[in-house]
Coordinates of C-alpha atoms and ligand atoms in Angstrom, one line a residue:
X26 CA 107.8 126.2 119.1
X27 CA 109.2 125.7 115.3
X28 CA 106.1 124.8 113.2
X29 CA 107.1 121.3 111.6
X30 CA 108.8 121.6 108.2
X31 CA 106.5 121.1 105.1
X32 CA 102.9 121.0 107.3
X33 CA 101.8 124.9 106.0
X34 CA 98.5 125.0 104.1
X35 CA 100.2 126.8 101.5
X36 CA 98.3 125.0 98.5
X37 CA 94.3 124.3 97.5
X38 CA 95.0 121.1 95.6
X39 CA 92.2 121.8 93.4
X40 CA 91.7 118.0 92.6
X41 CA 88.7 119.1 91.0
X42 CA 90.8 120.7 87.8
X43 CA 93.0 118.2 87.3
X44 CA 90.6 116.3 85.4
X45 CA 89.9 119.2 83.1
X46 CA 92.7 119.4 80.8
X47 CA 91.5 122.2 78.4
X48 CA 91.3 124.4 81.9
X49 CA 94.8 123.1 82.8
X50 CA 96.0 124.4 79.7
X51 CA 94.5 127.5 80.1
X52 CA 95.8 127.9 83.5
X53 CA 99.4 126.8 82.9
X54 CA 100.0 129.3 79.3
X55 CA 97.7 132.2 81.7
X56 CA 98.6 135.5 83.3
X57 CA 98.5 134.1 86.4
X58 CA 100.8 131.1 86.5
X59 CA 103.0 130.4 89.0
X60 CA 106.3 127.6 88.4
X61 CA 108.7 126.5 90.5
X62 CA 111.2 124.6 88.8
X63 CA 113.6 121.6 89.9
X64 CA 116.7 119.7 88.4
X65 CA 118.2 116.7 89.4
X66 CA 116.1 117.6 93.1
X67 CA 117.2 121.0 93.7
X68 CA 115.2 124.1 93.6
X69 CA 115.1 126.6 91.9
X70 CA 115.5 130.1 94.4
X71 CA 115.8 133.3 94.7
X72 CA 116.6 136.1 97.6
X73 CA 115.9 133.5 100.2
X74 CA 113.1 132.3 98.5
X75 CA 111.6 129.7 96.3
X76 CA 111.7 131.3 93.1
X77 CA 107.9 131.4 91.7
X78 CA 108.5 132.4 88.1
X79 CA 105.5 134.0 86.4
X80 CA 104.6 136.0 83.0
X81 CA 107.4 135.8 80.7
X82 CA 110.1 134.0 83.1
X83 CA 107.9 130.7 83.7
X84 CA 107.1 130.7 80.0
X85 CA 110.5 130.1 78.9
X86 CA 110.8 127.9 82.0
X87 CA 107.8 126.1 80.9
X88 CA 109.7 125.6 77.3
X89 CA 112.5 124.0 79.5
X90 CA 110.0 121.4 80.8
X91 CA 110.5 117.6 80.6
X92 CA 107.8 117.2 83.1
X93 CA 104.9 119.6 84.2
X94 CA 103.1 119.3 87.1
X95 CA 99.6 121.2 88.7
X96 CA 100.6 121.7 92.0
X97 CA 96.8 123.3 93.0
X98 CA 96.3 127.0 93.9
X99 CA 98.7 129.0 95.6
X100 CA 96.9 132.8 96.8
X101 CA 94.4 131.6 94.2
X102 CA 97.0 131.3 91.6
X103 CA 97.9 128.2 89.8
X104 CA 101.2 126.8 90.6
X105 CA 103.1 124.6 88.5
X106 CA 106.3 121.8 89.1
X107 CA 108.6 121.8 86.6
X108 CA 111.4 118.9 85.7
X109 CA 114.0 120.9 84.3
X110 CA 116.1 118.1 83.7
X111 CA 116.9 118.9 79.9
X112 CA 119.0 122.1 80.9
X113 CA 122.6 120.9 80.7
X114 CA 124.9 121.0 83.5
X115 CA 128.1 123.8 83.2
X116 CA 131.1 122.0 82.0
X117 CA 132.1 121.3 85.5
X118 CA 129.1 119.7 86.1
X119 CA 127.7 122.3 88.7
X120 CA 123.7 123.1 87.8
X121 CA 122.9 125.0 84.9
X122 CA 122.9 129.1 85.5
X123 CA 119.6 130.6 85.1
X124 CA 118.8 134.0 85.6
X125 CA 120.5 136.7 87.5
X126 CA 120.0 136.0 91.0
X127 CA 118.6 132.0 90.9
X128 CA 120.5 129.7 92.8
X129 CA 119.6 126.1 93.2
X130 CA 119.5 124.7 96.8
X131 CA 118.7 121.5 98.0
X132 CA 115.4 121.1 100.4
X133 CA 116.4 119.2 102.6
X134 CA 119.4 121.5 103.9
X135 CA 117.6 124.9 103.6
X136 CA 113.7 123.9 104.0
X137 CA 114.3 125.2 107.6
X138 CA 115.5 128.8 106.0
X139 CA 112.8 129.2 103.8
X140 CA 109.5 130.6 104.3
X141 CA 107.1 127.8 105.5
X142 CA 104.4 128.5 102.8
X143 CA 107.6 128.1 100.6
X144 CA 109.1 124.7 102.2
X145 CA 105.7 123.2 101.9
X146 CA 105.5 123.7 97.9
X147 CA 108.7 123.0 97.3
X148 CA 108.3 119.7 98.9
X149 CA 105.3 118.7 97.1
X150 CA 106.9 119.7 94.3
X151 CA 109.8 118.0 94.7
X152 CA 108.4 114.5 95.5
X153 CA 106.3 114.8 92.6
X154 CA 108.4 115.8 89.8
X155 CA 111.2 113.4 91.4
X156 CA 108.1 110.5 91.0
X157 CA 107.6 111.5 87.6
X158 CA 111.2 111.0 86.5
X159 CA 111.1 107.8 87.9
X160 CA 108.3 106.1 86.6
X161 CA 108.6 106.9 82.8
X162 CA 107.8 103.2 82.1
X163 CA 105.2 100.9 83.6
X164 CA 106.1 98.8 86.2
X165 CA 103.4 96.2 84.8
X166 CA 104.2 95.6 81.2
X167 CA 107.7 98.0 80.8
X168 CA 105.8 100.4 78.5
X169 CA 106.0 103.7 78.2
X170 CA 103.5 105.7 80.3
X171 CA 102.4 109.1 79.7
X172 CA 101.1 111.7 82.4
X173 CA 97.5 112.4 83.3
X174 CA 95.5 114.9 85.5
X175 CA 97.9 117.3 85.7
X176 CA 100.7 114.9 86.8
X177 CA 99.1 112.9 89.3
X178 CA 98.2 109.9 87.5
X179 CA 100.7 108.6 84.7
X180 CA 98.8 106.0 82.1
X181 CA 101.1 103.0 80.4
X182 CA 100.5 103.6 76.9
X183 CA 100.6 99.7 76.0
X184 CA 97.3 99.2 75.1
X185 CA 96.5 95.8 76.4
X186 CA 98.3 96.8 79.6
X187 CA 97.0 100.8 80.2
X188 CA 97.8 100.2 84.2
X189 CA 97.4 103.3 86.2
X190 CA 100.0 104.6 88.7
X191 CA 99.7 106.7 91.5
X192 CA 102.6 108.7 93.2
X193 CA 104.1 106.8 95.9
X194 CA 104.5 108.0 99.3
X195 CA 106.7 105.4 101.8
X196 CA 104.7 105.1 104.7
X197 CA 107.4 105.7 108.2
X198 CA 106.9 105.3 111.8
X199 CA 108.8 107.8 114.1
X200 CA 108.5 107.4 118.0
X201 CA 108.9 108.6 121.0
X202 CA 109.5 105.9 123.4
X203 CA 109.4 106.7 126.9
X204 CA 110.2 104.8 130.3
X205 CA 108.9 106.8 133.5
X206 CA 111.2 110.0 132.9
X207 CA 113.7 109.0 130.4
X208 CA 113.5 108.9 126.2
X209 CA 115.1 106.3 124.3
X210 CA 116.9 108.1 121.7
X211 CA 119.9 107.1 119.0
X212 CA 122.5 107.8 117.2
X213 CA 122.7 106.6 113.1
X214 CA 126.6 106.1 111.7
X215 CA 125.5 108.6 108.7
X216 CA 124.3 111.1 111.3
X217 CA 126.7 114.5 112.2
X218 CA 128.6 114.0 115.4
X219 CA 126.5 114.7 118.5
X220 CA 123.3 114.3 117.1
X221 CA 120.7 112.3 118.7
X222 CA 116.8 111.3 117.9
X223 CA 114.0 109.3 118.5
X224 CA 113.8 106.1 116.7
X225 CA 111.9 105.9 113.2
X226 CA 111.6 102.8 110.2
X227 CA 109.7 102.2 107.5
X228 CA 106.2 100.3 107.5
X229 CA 106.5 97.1 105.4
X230 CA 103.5 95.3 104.0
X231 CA 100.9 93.9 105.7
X232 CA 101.6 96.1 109.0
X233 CA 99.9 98.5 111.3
X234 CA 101.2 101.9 111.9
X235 CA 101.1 100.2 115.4
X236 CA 102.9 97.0 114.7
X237 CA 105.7 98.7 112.9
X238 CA 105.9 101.3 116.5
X239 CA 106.9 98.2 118.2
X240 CA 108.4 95.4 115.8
X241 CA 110.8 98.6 114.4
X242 CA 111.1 99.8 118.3
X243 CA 112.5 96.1 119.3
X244 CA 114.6 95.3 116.2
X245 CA 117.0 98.2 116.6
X246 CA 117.2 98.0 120.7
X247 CA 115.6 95.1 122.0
X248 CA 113.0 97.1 124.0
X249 CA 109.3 96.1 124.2
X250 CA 106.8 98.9 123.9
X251 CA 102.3 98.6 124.3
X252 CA 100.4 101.9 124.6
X253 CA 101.4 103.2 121.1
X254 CA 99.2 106.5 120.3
X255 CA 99.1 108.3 117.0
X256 CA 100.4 112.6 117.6
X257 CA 101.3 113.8 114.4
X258 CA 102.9 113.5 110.7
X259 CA 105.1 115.3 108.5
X260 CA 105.4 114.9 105.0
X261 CA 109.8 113.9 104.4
X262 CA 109.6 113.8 100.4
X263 CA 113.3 112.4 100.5
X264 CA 112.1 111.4 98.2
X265 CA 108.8 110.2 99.3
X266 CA 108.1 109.6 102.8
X267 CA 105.5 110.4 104.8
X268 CA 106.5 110.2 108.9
X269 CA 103.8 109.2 111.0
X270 CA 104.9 109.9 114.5
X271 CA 103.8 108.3 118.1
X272 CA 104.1 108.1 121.0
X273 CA 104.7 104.1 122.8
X274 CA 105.6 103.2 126.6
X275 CA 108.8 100.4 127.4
X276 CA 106.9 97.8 128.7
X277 CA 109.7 95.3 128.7
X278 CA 113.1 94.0 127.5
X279 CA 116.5 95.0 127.4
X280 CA 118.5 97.5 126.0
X281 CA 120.8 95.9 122.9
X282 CA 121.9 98.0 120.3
X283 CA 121.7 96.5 116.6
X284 CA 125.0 98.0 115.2
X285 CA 123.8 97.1 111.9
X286 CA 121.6 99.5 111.8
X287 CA 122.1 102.2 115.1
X288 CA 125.9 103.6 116.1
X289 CA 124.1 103.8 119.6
X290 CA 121.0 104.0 121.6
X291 CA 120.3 104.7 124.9
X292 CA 117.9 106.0 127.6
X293 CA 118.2 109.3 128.6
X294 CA 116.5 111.3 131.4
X295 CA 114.5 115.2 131.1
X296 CA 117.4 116.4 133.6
X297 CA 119.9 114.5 131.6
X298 CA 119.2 116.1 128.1
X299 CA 118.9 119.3 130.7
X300 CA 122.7 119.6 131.9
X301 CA 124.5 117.8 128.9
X302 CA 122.7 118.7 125.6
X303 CA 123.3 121.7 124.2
X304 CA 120.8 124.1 122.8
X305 CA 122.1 124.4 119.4
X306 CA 120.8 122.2 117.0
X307 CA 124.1 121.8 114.9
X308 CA 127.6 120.4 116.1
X309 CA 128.4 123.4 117.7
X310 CA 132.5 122.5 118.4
X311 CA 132.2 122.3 121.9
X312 CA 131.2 118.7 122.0
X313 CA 128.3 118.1 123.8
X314 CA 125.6 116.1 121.9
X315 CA 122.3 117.9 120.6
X316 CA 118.8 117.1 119.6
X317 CA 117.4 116.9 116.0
X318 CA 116.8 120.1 114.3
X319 CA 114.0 122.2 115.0
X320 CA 111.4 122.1 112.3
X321 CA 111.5 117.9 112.5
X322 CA 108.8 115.7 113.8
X323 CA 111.3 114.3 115.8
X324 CA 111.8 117.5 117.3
X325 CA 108.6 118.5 117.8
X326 CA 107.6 115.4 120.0
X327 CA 110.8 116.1 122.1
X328 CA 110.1 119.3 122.3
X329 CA 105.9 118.2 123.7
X330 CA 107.4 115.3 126.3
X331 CA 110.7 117.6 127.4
X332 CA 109.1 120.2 129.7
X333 CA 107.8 117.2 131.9
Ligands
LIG50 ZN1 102.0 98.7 81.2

């Protein structure tokens, strides 16, 4: 089975440095330094890789920097997040050329290609330099706010303000409902023909992991779910989303798709994905429908409940 996207333990966050900023410094200007750099979300790569500049590439990357960020310790290295933001786009817009052989590629279509060690700090990165660009002012006072701890705290600057914010991450529930032998599974309009998944929505305030599972679960199909179980999560920094997937039984209702939200939901059986799904996990031209990528919570709790 595909290990799920973004889950390797490719980084010691180090928390405990992050509140030294003299050893920070020292770390980021050292021998040692790693930096992965981002603009405008993509990443920065090279030969099928994430491209971890050191010596006296991440030094003129680090020049380039609008924001800096301490990832933690990659291989007992430091590793760094940069906002390149201030290179300029070519003339016809496209990302700005670095060196010979970088390419910029967006996460969320290549994360699967990568190295997993590589996915995993390149999403971290990624939700936290995007976080960063966002939150320049306060959301308090509308002050300016300056970064802290190595970029996980930024500080407003307005004195009698001087809030402290935290990067965000969007709590979501995915889940796999089940009835007996069949999945209840859907189709979004923004989706690629033929692809189905499990259902998922975002937690709103005041809710349980749980209560979302089932008020989420009834709003988009009308079905009524109890026995909701925790399996697994997966970071989806998308920019910032964390999925928190169960598992939940139909314990009533009936099926009714809300078209405002779904193109299409519907129960389908282990021998039904069996002899009509295909195995590829793109539109393969021939038709058929297929499951959600490999690499995806959704997936991976398809993959667990499909073998029966
Ligand atoms: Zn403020």
């Amino acid at each position: 089975m595909t290990q799920m996207l973004f889950t390797h333990n490719a980084l010691d966050r180090a928390a405990h440095l992050r509140r030294n900023p003299a050893r920070l410094d020292a770390l980021r200007h050292g021998p040692d330094a790693l930096v992965a750099g981002f603009w405008r979300d993509l990443a920065l790569l090279r030969d099928g890789r994430a491209l971890l500049a050191q010596g006296n590439e991440a030094a003129r990357l680090m020049e380039l920097a609008s924001h800096v960020v301490f990832l933690g310790l990659h291989q007992d290295r430091p590793i760094f997040a940069l906002d390149l933001a201030k290179m300029a786009a070519e003339a016809d817009q496209s990302p700005p050329q670095w060196e010979k052989g970088a390419v910029w590629g967006e996460l969320r279509a290549i994360g699967a290609a990568l190295p997993p060690e590589d996915s995993t700090i390149l999403a971290t990165g990624r939700a936290l330099v995007n976080w960063h660009r966002t939150h320049v002012f306060c959301g308090r006072c509308g002050g300016p706010t300056e970064s802290r701890e190595g970029g996980h705290v930024r500080v407003c600057l307005d004195q009698t303000c001087g809030a402290q914010h935290y990067p965000r991450t969007d709590n979501a529930v995915i889940m796999l409902v089940t009835d007996a032998d069949k999945v209840l599974l859907h189709r979004q309009p923004a989706w690629a023909a033929g692809m189905w998944s499990i259902l998922a929505g975002f937690v709103e305030p005041g809710e349980s992991f749980e209560q979302a599972v089932a008020r989420e679960t009834f709003e988009e199909t009308g079905i009524l779910v109890g026995d909701i179980h925790y399996a697994a999560s997966q970071p989806w920094p998308f920019p910032a989303s964390l999925m928190v997937g169960f598992t939940a039984r139909a314990t009533g209702g009936q099926l009714v798709v809300d078209r405002h939200e779904l193109e299409d939901a519907q129960w389908f059986s282990r021998a039904d994905i069996a002899a009509h799904f295909s195995d590829s996990h793109r539109n393969d031209g021939s038709g058929r429908p297929y499951l959600a990528r490999p690499g995806s919570i959704a997936r991976m709790m398809l993959d667990a409940w499909l073998p029966g």
